[in-house]
Short mmCIF file of C-alpha atoms and ligand atoms in Angstrom, two decimals:
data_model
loop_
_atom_site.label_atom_id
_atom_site.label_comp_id
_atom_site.label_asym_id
_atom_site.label_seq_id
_atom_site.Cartn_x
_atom_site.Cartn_y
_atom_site.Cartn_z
CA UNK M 1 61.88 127.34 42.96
CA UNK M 2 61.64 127.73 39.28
CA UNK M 3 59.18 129.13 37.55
CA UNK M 4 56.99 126.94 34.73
CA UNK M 5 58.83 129.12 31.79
CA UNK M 6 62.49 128.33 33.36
CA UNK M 7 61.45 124.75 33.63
CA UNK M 8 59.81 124.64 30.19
CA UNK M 9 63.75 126.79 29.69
CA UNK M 10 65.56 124.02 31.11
CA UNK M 11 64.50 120.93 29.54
CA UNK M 12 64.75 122.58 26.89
CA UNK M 13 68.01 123.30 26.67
CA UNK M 14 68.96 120.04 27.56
CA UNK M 15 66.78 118.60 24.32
CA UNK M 16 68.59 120.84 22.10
CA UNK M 17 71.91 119.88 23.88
CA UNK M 18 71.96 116.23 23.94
CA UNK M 19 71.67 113.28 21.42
CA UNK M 20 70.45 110.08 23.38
CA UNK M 21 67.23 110.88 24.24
CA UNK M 22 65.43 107.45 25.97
CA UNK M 23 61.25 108.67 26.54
CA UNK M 24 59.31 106.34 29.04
CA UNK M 25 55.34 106.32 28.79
CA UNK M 26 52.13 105.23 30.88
CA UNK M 27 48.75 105.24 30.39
CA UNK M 28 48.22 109.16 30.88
CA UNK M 29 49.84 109.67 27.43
CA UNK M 30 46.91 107.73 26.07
CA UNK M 31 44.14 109.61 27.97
CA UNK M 32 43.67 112.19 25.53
CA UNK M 33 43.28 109.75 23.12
CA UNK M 34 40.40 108.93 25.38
CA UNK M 35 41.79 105.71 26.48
CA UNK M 36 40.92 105.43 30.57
CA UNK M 37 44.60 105.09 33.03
CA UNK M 38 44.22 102.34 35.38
CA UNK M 39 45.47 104.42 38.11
CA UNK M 40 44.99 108.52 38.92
CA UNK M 41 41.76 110.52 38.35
CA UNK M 42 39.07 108.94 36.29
CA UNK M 43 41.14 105.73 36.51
CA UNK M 44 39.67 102.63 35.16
CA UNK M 45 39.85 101.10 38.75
CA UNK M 46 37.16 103.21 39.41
CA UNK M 47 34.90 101.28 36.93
CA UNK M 48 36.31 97.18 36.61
CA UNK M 49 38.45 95.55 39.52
CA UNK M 50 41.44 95.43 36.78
CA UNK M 51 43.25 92.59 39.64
CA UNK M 52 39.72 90.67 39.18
CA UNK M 53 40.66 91.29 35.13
CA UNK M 54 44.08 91.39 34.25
CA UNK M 55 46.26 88.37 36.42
CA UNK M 56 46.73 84.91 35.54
CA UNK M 57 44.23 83.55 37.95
CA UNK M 58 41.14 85.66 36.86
CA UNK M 59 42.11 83.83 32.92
CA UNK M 60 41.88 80.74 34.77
CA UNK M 61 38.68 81.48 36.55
CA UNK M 62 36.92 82.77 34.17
CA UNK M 63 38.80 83.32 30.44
CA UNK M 64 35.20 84.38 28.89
CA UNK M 65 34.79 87.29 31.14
CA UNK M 66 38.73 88.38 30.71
CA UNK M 67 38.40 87.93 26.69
CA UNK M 68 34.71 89.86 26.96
CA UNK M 69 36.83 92.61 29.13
CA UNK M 70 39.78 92.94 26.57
CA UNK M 71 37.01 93.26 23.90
CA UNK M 72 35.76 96.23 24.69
CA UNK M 73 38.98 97.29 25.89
CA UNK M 74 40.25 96.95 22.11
CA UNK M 75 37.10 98.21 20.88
CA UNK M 76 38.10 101.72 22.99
CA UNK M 77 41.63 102.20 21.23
CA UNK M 78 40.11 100.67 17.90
CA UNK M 79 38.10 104.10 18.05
CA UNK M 80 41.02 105.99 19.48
CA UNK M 81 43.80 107.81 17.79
CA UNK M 82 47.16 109.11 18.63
CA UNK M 83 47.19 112.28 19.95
CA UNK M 84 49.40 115.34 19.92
CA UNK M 85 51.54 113.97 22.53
CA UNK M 86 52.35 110.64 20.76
CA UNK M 87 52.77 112.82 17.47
CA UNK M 88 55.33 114.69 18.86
CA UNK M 89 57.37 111.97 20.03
CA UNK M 90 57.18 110.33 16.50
CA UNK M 91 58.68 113.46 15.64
CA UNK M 92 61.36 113.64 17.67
CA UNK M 93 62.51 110.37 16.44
CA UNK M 94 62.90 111.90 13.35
CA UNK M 95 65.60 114.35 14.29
CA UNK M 96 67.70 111.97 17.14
CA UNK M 97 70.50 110.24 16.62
CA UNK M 98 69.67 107.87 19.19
CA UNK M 99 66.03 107.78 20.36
CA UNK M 100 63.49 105.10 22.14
CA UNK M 101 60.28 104.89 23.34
CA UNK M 102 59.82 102.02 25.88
CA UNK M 103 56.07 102.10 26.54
CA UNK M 104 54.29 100.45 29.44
CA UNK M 105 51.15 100.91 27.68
CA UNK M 106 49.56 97.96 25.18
CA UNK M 107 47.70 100.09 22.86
CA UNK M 108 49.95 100.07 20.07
CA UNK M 109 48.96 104.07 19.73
CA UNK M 110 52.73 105.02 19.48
CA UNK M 111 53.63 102.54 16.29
CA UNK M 112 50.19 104.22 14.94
CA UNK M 113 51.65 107.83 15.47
CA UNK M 114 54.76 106.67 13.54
CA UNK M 115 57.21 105.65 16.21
CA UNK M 116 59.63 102.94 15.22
CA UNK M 117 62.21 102.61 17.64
CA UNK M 118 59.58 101.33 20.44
CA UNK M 119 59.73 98.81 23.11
CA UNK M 120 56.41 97.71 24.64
CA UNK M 121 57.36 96.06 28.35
CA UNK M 122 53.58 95.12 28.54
CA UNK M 123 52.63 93.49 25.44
CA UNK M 124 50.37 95.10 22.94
CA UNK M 125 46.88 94.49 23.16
CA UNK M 126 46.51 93.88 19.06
CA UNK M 127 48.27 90.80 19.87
CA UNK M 128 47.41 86.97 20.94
CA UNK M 129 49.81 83.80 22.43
CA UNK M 130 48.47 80.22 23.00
CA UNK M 131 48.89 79.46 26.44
CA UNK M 132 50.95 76.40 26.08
CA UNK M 133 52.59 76.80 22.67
CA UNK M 134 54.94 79.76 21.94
CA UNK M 135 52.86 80.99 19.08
CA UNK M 136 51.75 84.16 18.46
CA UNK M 137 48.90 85.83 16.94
CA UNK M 138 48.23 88.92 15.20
CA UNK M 139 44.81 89.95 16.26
CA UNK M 140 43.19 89.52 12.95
CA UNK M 141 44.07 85.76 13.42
CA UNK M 142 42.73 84.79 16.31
CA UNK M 143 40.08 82.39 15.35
CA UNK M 144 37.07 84.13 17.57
CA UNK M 145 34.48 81.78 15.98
CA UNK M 146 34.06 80.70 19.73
CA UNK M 147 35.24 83.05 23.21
CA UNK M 148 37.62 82.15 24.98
CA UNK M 149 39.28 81.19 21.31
CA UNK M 150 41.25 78.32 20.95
CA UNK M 151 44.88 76.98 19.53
CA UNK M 152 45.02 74.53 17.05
CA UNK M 153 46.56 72.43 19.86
CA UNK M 154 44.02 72.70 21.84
CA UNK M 155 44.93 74.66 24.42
CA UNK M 156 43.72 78.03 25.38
CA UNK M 157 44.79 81.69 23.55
CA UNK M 158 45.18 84.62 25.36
CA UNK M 159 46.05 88.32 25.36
CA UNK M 160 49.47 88.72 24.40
CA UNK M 161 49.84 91.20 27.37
CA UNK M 162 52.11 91.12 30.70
CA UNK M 163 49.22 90.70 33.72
CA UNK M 164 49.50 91.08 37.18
CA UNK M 165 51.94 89.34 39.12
CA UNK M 166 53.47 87.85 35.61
CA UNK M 167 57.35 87.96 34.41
CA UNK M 168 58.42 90.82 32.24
CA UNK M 169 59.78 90.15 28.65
CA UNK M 170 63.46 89.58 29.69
CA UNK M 171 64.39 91.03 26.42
CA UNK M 172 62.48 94.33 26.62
CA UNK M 173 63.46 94.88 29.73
CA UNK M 174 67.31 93.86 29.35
CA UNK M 175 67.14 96.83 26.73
CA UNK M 176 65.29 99.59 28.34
CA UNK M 177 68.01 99.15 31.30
CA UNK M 178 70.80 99.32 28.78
CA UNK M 179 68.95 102.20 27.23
CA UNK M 180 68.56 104.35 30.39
CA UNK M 181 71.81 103.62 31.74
CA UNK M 182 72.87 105.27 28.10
CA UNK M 183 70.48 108.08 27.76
CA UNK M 184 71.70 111.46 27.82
CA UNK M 185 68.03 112.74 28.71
CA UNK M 186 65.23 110.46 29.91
CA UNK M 187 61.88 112.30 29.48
CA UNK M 188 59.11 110.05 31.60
CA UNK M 189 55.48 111.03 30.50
CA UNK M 190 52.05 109.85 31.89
CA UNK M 191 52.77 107.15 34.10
CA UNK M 192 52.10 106.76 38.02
CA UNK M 193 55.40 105.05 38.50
CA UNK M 194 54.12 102.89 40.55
CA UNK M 195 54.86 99.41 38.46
CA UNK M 196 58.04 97.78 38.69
CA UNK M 197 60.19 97.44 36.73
CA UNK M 198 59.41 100.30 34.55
CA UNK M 199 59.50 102.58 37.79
CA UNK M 200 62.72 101.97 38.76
CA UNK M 201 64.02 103.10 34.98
CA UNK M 202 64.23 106.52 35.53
CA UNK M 203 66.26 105.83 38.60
CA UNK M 204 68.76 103.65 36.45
CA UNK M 205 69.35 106.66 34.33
CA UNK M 206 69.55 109.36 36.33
CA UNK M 207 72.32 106.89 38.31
CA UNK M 208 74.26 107.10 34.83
CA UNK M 209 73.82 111.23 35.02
CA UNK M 210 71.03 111.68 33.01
CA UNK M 211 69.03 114.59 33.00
CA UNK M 212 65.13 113.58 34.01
CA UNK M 213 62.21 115.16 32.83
CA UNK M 214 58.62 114.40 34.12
CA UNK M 215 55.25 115.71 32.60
CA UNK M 216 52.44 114.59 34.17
CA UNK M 217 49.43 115.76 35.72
CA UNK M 218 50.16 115.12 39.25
CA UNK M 219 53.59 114.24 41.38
CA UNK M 220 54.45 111.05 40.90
CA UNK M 221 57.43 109.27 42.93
CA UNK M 222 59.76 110.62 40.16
CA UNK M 223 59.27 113.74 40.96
CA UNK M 224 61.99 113.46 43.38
CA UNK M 225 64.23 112.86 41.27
CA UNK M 226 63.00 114.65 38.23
CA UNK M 227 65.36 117.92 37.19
CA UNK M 228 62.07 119.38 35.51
CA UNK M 229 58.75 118.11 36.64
CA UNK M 230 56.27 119.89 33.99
CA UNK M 231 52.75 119.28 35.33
CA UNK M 232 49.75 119.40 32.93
CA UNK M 233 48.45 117.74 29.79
CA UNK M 234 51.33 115.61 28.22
CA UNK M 235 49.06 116.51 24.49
CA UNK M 236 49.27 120.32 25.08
CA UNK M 237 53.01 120.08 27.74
CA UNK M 238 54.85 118.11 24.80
CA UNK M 239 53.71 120.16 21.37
CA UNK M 240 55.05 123.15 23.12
CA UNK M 241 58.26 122.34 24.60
CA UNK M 242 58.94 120.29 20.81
CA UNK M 243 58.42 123.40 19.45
CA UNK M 244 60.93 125.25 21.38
CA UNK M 245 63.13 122.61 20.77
CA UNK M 246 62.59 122.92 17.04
CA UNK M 247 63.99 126.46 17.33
CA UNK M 248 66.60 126.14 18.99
CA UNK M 249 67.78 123.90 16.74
CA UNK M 250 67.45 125.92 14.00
CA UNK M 251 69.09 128.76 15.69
CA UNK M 252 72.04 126.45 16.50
CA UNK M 253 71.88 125.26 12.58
CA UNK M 254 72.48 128.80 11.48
CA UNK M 255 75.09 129.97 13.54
P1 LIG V 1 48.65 104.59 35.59
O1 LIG V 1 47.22 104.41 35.20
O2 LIG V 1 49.13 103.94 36.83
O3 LIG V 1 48.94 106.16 35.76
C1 LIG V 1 48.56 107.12 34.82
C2 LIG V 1 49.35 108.39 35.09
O4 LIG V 1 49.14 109.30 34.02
C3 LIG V 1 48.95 109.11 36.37
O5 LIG V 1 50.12 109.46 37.08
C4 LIG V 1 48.21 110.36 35.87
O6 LIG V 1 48.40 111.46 36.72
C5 LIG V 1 48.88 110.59 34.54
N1 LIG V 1 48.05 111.27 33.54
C6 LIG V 1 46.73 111.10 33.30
N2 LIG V 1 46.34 111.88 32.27
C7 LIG V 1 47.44 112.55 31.85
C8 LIG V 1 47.67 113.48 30.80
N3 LIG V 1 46.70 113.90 29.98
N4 LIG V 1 48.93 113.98 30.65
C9 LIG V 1 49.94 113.58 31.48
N5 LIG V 1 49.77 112.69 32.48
C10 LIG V 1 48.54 112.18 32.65
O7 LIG V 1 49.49 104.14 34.34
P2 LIG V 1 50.89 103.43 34.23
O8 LIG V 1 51.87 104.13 35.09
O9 LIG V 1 51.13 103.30 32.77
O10 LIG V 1 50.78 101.93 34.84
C11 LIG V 1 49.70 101.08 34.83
C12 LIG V 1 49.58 99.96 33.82
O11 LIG V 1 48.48 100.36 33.06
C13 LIG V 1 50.60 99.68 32.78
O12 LIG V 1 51.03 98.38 32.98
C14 LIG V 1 49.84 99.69 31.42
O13 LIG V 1 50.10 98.50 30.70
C15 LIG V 1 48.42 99.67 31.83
N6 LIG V 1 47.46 100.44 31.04
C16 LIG V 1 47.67 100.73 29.73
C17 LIG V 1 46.77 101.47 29.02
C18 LIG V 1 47.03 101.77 27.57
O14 LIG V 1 47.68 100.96 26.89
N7 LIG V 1 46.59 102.92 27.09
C19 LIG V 1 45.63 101.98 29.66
C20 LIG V 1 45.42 101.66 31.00
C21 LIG V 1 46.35 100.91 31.68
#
């Protein structure tokens, strides 16, 4: 059993090894941004029945109550900002050759920490699509004169987000399997893994030999497969093992 420094040690090493570095994120990554996870302690099950919220049929029933729930939802993150852990990842990007977020998470707090090379599976929350049309909106279009708001055509618009029991982008997801059957090192931070099909992503790359590390706060079903599982705060867990990274780098520059 290894000890937290060796683990810290080891994923190290393989950060400052390898140059296709694929980083998977949940909801935890956002919780020190104070943005509630829908699953884990504190969850925001515990508060709202999110299936009564987010599916298809609870727009139907009710698309007020869903637009009045994604409201204050946005009004959270609107008041949130990226925190240490999403900073460091924009970082990273910055040094990588090859580097990619893919996000399961619709806050958009990872393009707001800098991060370019970003898939969002989910949607983003800052983001609107008529029901019947394929048009899109960028939040500060939505015409919210009346909730729910409505299409010029008439028809219903809604969040531009995946909900329950709803298709994945095919695109998005066509790339993050290309992208984790590619990686070199897939680090997966803050999510339950419970959510197919960003669970099984991890699994695709560590098929393909990649080396897996997990930070989160509690095992998750990766943690099986995980080389390093590093448990604890992804803000404080990610700042530090960057910064080992950093010099390790620099050690390898100079030699
Ligand atoms: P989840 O809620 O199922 O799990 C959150 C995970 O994060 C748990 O395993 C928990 O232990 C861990 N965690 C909590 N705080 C942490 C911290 N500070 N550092 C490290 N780990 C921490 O989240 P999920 O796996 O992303 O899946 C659920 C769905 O939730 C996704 O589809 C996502 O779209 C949606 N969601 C998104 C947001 C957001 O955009 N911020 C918020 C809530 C839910």
């Amino acid at each position: 059993m290894m000890t937290e420094e060796e683990r810290i040690k080891e994923a190290c090493r393989w950060l400052s090894q390898f140059k296709n570095i694929a980083i998977l994120t949940g909801a935890g990554i956002s919780k020190e941004s104070g943005i509630p996870t829908f699953r884990g302690k504190d969850g925001m099950w515990k508060k709202y029945r999110v299936e009564e919220m987010a599916t298809p049929y609870a727009f139907q029933q009710d698309p007020r109550k869903v637009w009045e729930w994604y409201d204050w939802r946005r009004q959270l993150i609107m008041k949130a900002n990226p925190n240490p852990a999403h900073r460091t990842i924009a970082e990273m990007e910055n040094i990588y050759p090859k580097f990619t977020v893919i996000t399961q998470n619709v806050d958009g707090l990872h393009k707001r920490a800098g991060c370019k090379n970003l898939i969002e599976l989910h949607g983003n929350i800052w983001r609107a699509r008529c029901i019947d049309e394929e048009r899109i909106f960028g939040f500060t279009e939505v015409p919210l004169r009346h909730i729910p708001p409505q299409c010029e055509c008439g028809s219903l618009i809604r969040p531009d987000v995946v909900w329950f029991g709803e298709p994945m982008p095919k695109k998005e997801v066509a790339e993050a399997f290309t992208l984790a059957e590619e990686c070199d090192v897939m680090m997966v931070v803050g999510t339950s893994a419970l959510v197919a099909p960003a669970a099984s992503l991890p699994y695709a790359a560590k098929k393909n030999h990649a080396y897996i590390i997990e930070v989160n706060l509690e095992s998750t079903p990766i943690t099986t497969i995980a080389d390093v599982s590093l448990f604890g705060m992804a803000g404080e867990i990610l700042p530090e093992l960057w910064s080992n990274v950093k010099k390790e780098l620099d050690n390898d520059k100079s030699e």
